[in-house]
Coordinates of C-alpha atoms in Angstrom, one line a residue:
X1 CA 0.0 -0.1 0.0
X2 CA 1.0 3.7 -0.9
X3 CA 1.9 6.1 2.6
X4 CA -1.1 8.1 1.4
X5 CA -3.3 4.7 2.0
X6 CA -1.7 3.5 4.5
X7 CA -2.3 6.4 6.8
X8 CA -6.0 7.2 5.6
X9 CA -6.8 3.9 6.4
X10 CA -5.1 4.0 10.2
X11 CA -7.2 7.2 10.4
X12 CA -10.3 5.1 9.4
X13 CA -9.7 2.2 11.1
X14 CA -9.3 4.8 14.2
X15 CA -12.3 6.6 14.0
X16 CA -13.9 3.0 13.7
X17 CA -12.2 1.4 16.9
X18 CA -13.5 5.0 18.6
X19 CA -16.8 5.6 17.5
X20 CA -18.0 2.4 16.5
X21 CA -16.2 -0.2 19.1
X22 CA -15.2 1.4 22.2
X23 CA -18.3 2.8 23.2
X24 CA -20.1 -0.8 22.7
X25 CA -17.3 -3.3 24.6
X26 CA -16.6 -0.6 27.4
X27 CA -18.2 0.5 30.9
X28 CA -19.2 3.9 31.3
X29 CA -16.2 4.3 33.7
X30 CA -13.7 2.5 30.9
X31 CA -15.0 5.2 28.3
X32 CA -14.6 7.8 30.5
X33 CA -10.6 6.5 31.2
X34 CA -10.8 6.6 27.4
X35 CA -11.5 10.3 27.1
X36 CA -8.8 11.2 29.5
X37 CA -6.3 9.1 27.5
X38 CA -7.7 11.2 24.1
X39 CA -6.8 14.1 25.6
X40 CA -3.5 13.4 26.8
X41 CA -2.9 11.8 22.7
X42 CA -3.9 15.5 21.6
X43 CA -0.6 16.8 24.3
X44 CA 1.4 14.2 22.4
X45 CA 0.6 14.9 18.2
X46 CA 1.5 18.5 18.5
X47 CA 5.0 17.4 20.3
X48 CA 5.4 14.7 17.6
X49 CA 5.4 17.6 15.4
X50 CA 7.7 19.7 17.0
X51 CA 9.9 17.3 18.4
X52 CA 9.8 14.5 15.7
X53 CA 9.7 16.6 12.1
X54 CA 11.2 20.2 14.2
X55 CA 13.3 18.6 16.5
X56 CA 12.6 20.2 19.1
X57 CA 12.4 19.0 22.7
X58 CA 10.0 20.2 24.7
X59 CA 9.5 19.8 28.1
X60 CA 7.0 22.4 29.3
X61 CA 4.0 21.1 27.0
X62 CA 1.9 21.4 31.0
X63 CA 2.4 24.8 30.9
X64 CA 0.3 25.1 27.4
X65 CA -2.1 21.9 29.0
X66 CA -2.7 24.2 32.2
X67 CA -3.6 27.0 30.2
X68 CA -6.2 25.8 28.4
X69 CA -7.2 23.6 31.7
X70 CA -7.3 26.1 33.7
X71 CA -9.5 29.3 31.5
X72 CA -12.1 26.5 31.0
X73 CA -12.3 26.2 35.0
X74 CA -12.2 29.1 35.4
X75 CA -15.1 29.4 32.8
X76 CA -17.1 26.4 34.6
X77 CA -16.2 27.8 37.8
X78 CA -18.2 31.1 36.7
X79 CA -21.1 29.3 35.3
X80 CA -21.6 26.7 37.7
X81 CA -21.6 30.6 40.6
X82 CA -24.8 31.4 38.1
X83 CA -24.8 35.4 36.7
X84 CA -23.0 37.5 38.8
X85 CA -22.2 35.1 41.2
X86 CA -19.2 34.5 43.0
X87 CA -17.1 31.0 42.9
X88 CA -17.2 28.7 45.7
X89 CA -13.6 28.5 47.0
X90 CA -13.0 32.6 46.6
X91 CA -15.6 32.5 49.3
X92 CA -13.3 30.6 51.1
X93 CA -10.1 31.1 50.2
X94 CA -10.6 34.8 49.3
X95 CA -12.8 38.1 49.8
X96 CA -15.7 36.8 48.2
X97 CA -15.1 39.5 45.3
X98 CA -14.5 38.1 41.6
X99 CA -11.1 39.5 39.7
X100 CA -11.9 42.2 37.0
X101 CA -9.4 39.9 34.6
X102 CA -12.2 36.2 35.8
X103 CA -15.0 38.7 34.6
X104 CA -14.5 38.3 30.5
X105 CA -14.4 34.3 30.9
X106 CA -18.2 34.1 31.9
X107 CA -18.8 34.2 28.4
X108 CA -17.8 31.1 26.4
X109 CA -17.0 32.5 23.0
X110 CA -14.3 34.6 24.8
X111 CA -13.2 31.4 26.9
X112 CA -13.4 29.2 23.7
X113 CA -11.4 32.1 22.1
X114 CA -8.1 32.3 24.3
X115 CA -8.1 28.9 24.9
X116 CA -7.0 28.9 21.0
X117 CA -4.8 32.2 21.2
X118 CA -3.6 33.0 24.0
X119 CA -1.2 29.1 24.7
X120 CA -0.1 29.6 20.8
X121 CA 0.8 33.4 21.3
X122 CA 2.3 32.6 24.5
X123 CA 4.7 30.0 22.5
X124 CA 4.8 32.6 20.0
X125 CA 6.7 35.1 21.7
X126 CA 9.0 32.3 23.8
X127 CA 9.9 30.8 20.6
X128 CA 10.6 34.1 19.2
X129 CA 13.3 34.9 22.0
X130 CA 15.0 31.5 22.6
X131 CA 15.4 31.1 19.2
X132 CA 15.9 34.2 17.2
X133 CA 19.1 33.8 19.7
X134 CA 19.6 30.2 18.1
X135 CA 18.7 28.7 22.0
X136 CA 19.0 24.5 20.5
X137 CA 18.7 21.4 21.5
X138 CA 19.4 20.9 25.8
X139 CA 19.1 24.6 26.1
X140 CA 16.0 24.4 24.8
X141 CA 14.6 21.3 27.1
X142 CA 15.8 22.9 30.2
X143 CA 14.4 26.0 29.9
X144 CA 11.8 24.9 28.8
X145 CA 10.7 22.3 31.5
X146 CA 11.8 25.5 33.9
X147 CA 8.8 27.3 32.7
X148 CA 6.9 23.9 33.7
X149 CA 8.0 24.2 37.3
X150 CA 7.4 27.8 37.5
X151 CA 4.0 27.8 36.0
X152 CA 2.8 25.0 39.0
X153 CA 5.1 27.2 41.3
X154 CA 2.6 30.4 40.4
X155 CA -0.4 28.0 40.1
X156 CA 0.5 27.1 44.4
X157 CA 1.5 30.5 45.8
X158 CA -2.2 31.9 44.2
X159 CA -4.3 30.2 46.3
X160 CA -7.2 32.7 46.2
X161 CA -7.5 32.8 42.8
X162 CA -6.4 29.3 41.4
X163 CA -7.1 26.8 44.4
X164 CA -3.6 26.6 45.2
X165 CA -2.6 22.5 45.5
X166 CA -6.0 21.8 45.4
X167 CA -6.4 23.2 42.0
X168 CA -10.2 23.9 40.6
X169 CA -13.2 21.1 40.7
X170 CA -16.6 20.7 41.7
X171 CA -17.9 21.4 38.3
X172 CA -21.2 20.7 37.5
X173 CA -22.0 22.0 34.1
X174 CA -20.6 22.1 31.1
X175 CA -21.8 24.6 28.8
X176 CA -24.9 23.8 30.0
X177 CA -25.1 20.5 29.7
X178 CA -24.7 18.8 33.7
X179 CA -21.7 16.2 33.6
X180 CA -23.1 14.2 35.7
X181 CA -25.5 13.1 33.5
X182 CA -24.1 9.9 31.7
X183 CA -25.4 10.6 28.0
X184 CA -23.3 14.0 28.7
X185 CA -20.6 12.1 29.8
X186 CA -20.2 9.8 26.6
X187 CA -20.8 13.3 24.4
X188 CA -17.4 14.5 25.8
X189 CA -15.8 11.4 25.1
X190 CA -17.4 11.8 21.2
X191 CA -16.5 15.5 21.1
X192 CA -12.2 14.2 22.3
X193 CA -11.9 11.2 20.3
X194 CA -13.4 13.7 16.9
X195 CA -11.2 16.6 18.5
X196 CA -7.9 14.0 18.3
X197 CA -8.9 12.7 14.7
X198 CA -9.5 16.0 13.1
X199 CA -5.4 17.0 15.1
X200 CA -3.6 13.9 13.6
X201 CA -5.2 14.5 10.1
X202 CA -4.1 18.4 10.3
X203 CA -0.4 17.4 11.2
X204 CA -0.5 15.2 8.4
X205 CA -1.2 17.9 5.6
X206 CA 0.7 19.9 7.6
X207 CA 3.7 17.2 7.0
X208 CA 3.0 16.6 3.9
X209 CA 3.1 20.7 3.2
X210 CA 5.9 22.4 1.4
X211 CA 6.3 24.3 4.7
X212 CA 6.7 20.8 6.1
X213 CA 9.5 20.4 4.7
X214 CA 10.8 23.3 5.5
X215 CA 10.6 22.0 9.0
X216 CA 12.6 19.0 8.4
X217 CA 15.1 20.8 6.5
X218 CA 15.2 23.3 9.5
X219 CA 15.5 20.1 11.8
X220 CA 18.4 18.0 9.7
X221 CA 20.8 21.6 8.9
X222 CA 20.0 24.2 10.1
X223 CA 22.6 26.6 8.8
X224 CA 22.0 25.7 5.3
X225 CA 18.6 26.3 5.5
X226 CA 19.7 29.8 6.5
X227 CA 21.9 30.6 3.9
X228 CA 19.5 29.8 1.8
X229 CA 17.4 32.4 2.4
X230 CA 15.2 30.9 5.2
X231 CA 14.7 32.3 8.6
X232 CA 14.7 28.7 10.8
X233 CA 13.5 30.8 14.3
X234 CA 10.1 31.2 12.1
X235 CA 9.5 27.9 10.5
X236 CA 10.4 26.8 14.4
X237 CA 7.7 29.2 16.5
X238 CA 4.9 28.0 14.0
X239 CA 5.3 24.4 14.9
X240 CA 6.6 25.0 18.5
X241 CA 2.9 27.5 18.8
X242 CA 0.8 24.6 17.1
X243 CA 2.1 22.5 20.2
X244 CA 1.2 24.8 21.7
X245 CA -2.5 25.5 20.6
X246 CA -3.0 21.2 20.6
X247 CA -2.0 21.4 24.6
X248 CA -3.9 23.7 25.3
X249 CA -7.5 22.2 24.0
X250 CA -6.4 18.9 25.1
X251 CA -6.3 20.2 28.5
X252 CA -9.1 22.9 28.1
X253 CA -11.2 18.9 27.6
X254 CA -9.6 17.0 30.3
X255 CA -10.6 19.5 33.0
X256 CA -14.9 18.7 32.5
X257 CA -13.9 15.4 31.4
X258 CA -12.1 14.5 35.0
X259 CA -13.9 17.0 37.2
X260 CA -10.4 18.6 38.2
X261 CA -7.1 21.0 37.0
X262 CA -4.0 21.4 39.7
X263 CA -0.5 21.9 39.6
X264 CA 0.1 18.5 39.5
X265 CA -1.7 17.7 36.2
X266 CA 0.8 20.8 34.6
X267 CA 4.3 20.4 36.3
X268 CA 7.1 18.5 35.8
X269 CA 6.6 15.1 36.1
X270 CA 3.8 15.5 33.9
X271 CA 5.5 17.0 31.1
X272 CA 7.9 14.4 31.1
X273 CA 4.9 11.8 30.8
X274 CA 3.8 13.4 27.9
X275 CA 7.3 12.8 26.4
X276 CA 7.7 9.2 27.1
X277 CA 4.6 8.7 25.8
X278 CA 6.1 10.2 21.9
X279 CA 9.1 8.6 22.8
X280 CA 8.3 4.9 23.0
X281 CA 5.3 5.1 20.4
X282 CA 7.9 7.0 17.6
X283 CA 8.2 10.9 17.7
X284 CA 8.9 10.2 13.9
X285 CA 5.3 9.3 12.7
X286 CA 1.9 10.2 12.3
X287 CA 0.0 8.0 14.5
X288 CA 3.2 6.5 17.0
X289 CA 2.6 9.7 19.7
X290 CA -1.4 8.8 19.5
X291 CA -0.8 5.4 20.6
X292 CA 2.1 5.4 22.9
X293 CA 0.2 8.1 24.6
X294 CA -2.6 6.2 25.0
X295 CA -0.7 2.8 25.7
X296 CA 1.6 4.1 28.0
X297 CA -1.4 6.5 29.8
X298 CA -3.5 3.1 30.1
X299 CA -1.0 0.9 31.1
X300 CA -0.1 3.5 34.4
X301 CA -4.0 3.3 35.4
X302 CA -4.0 -0.9 34.9
X303 CA -0.6 -1.3 36.6
X304 CA -1.1 1.8 39.7
X305 CA -4.7 -0.1 40.5
X306 CA -2.7 -3.3 41.1
X307 CA 0.9 -2.2 42.1
X308 CA 0.6 1.6 43.2
X309 CA 3.9 2.1 44.1
X310 CA 5.5 0.2 40.7
X311 CA 4.4 2.0 37.9
X312 CA 6.9 4.4 38.0
X313 CA 10.0 1.6 37.5
X314 CA 8.2 0.0 34.7
X315 CA 7.8 3.7 33.4
X316 CA 11.8 4.4 33.6
X317 CA 12.8 1.1 32.3
X318 CA 10.5 1.2 29.1
X319 CA 11.5 4.8 28.7
X320 CA 15.6 3.2 29.1
X321 CA 14.9 -0.2 27.3
X322 CA 13.1 2.2 24.6
X323 CA 16.0 5.2 23.6
X324 CA 19.0 2.6 24.1
X325 CA 17.5 -0.8 21.2
X326 CA 14.5 1.4 19.5
X327 CA 15.3 5.1 18.9
X328 CA 12.3 6.0 17.1
X329 CA 10.1 3.8 19.2
X330 CA 8.0 1.0 18.8
X331 CA 7.3 2.3 15.5
X332 CA 10.9 0.8 14.6
X333 CA 8.9 -2.5 14.8
X334 CA 6.1 -1.6 12.1
X335 CA 9.4 -0.5 9.6
X336 CA 11.1 -3.3 10.2
X337 CA 8.4 -5.5 9.3
X338 CA 7.1 -3.4 6.3
X339 CA 11.0 -3.2 4.8
X340 CA 11.0 -6.9 4.7
X341 CA 8.0 -7.5 3.2
X342 CA 9.1 -5.2 0.4
X343 CA 12.1 -6.7 0.1
X344 CA 12.3 -9.1 -3.1
X345 CA 13.6 -12.7 -3.3
X346 CA 16.9 -13.5 -4.5
X347 CA 17.7 -14.3 -7.7
X348 CA 20.2 -17.7 -7.8
X349 CA 22.6 -16.8 -9.6
X350 CA 23.1 -18.6 -13.7
X351 CA 24.4 -21.9 -13.7
X352 CA 27.7 -21.9 -15.2
X353 CA 28.4 -23.1 -18.3
X354 CA 29.6 -26.8 -18.9
X355 CA 30.9 -28.6 -21.8
X356 CA 28.0 -30.4 -22.5
X357 CA 26.1 -27.4 -21.8
X358 CA 28.6 -25.0 -24.1
X359 CA 28.5 -26.7 -27.1
X360 CA 24.3 -27.1 -27.3
X361 CA 22.5 -25.2 -29.9
X362 CA 19.9 -23.2 -28.7

């Protein structure tokens, strides 16, 4: 099969599994877990574009995941409080008034636009500041990780407006739909699954565009691209902003699905966890980051239920094994299989001429 047929066929198969098989076979609890995994996979799709195609080791995607999650949580808390109402945690920790910068998020349209634009804008400004100075590699990874740690500390310190270590929770409705209703929970699952597939399709189009080829060129030969007249910083910024937007959308859907967003979901450890799933699945492939993120999240949930203290060691060992023996992730196995199938069988050499055959007329 051609790569195009294989990719779009995989998307169709994924759609059948997510929209047909999973809702028919999984219980409401397991389906809600799968919806959570889909939100985490959205972050992985963006990392696959920025890291796998652009070579940017992003260790701070928890920042953008948290921005989307907290923006959605602010709207949900204001919506539950009613017009002009005050969220419950502000009555407990604050002075009983809503800050002025919270008020615009009573409007659902403003909230959705902020989730789409604000993280991308932050990523653009940060990317221009970093990439224009030609910061890359491990230095960029450390900087992005430090940003995630600082963001988590900031959220903890602003308890009156962010809920502190407890975060924001206790949501009752989602754009007018009651979250306690199992039908609405299934609706959230279908929204998450549909958004995830749409993101994969968008990244596929980006990879096959001229910009996608330029992004790979910047990853492999940045100086040569610069000598050809392109600005590698701008090329990187676009991929970084797309990854930030995807992470924010994942965080925004994660909040009503899980029912809480807190600093524990946006710090250094979650950011590394996003990267682990992408590395295990295969960062340079299209579906590898999605499958890796969902697989790692499922394994974490399953093993944590049986062996609460064992999962972190298993995750570390799995990451080391994949990096050491499968540097391109589990997708390497599929590539080796396809290469082996494509290899033609060797043609035996012609038999050497003998005295009998040499004189035999044709």
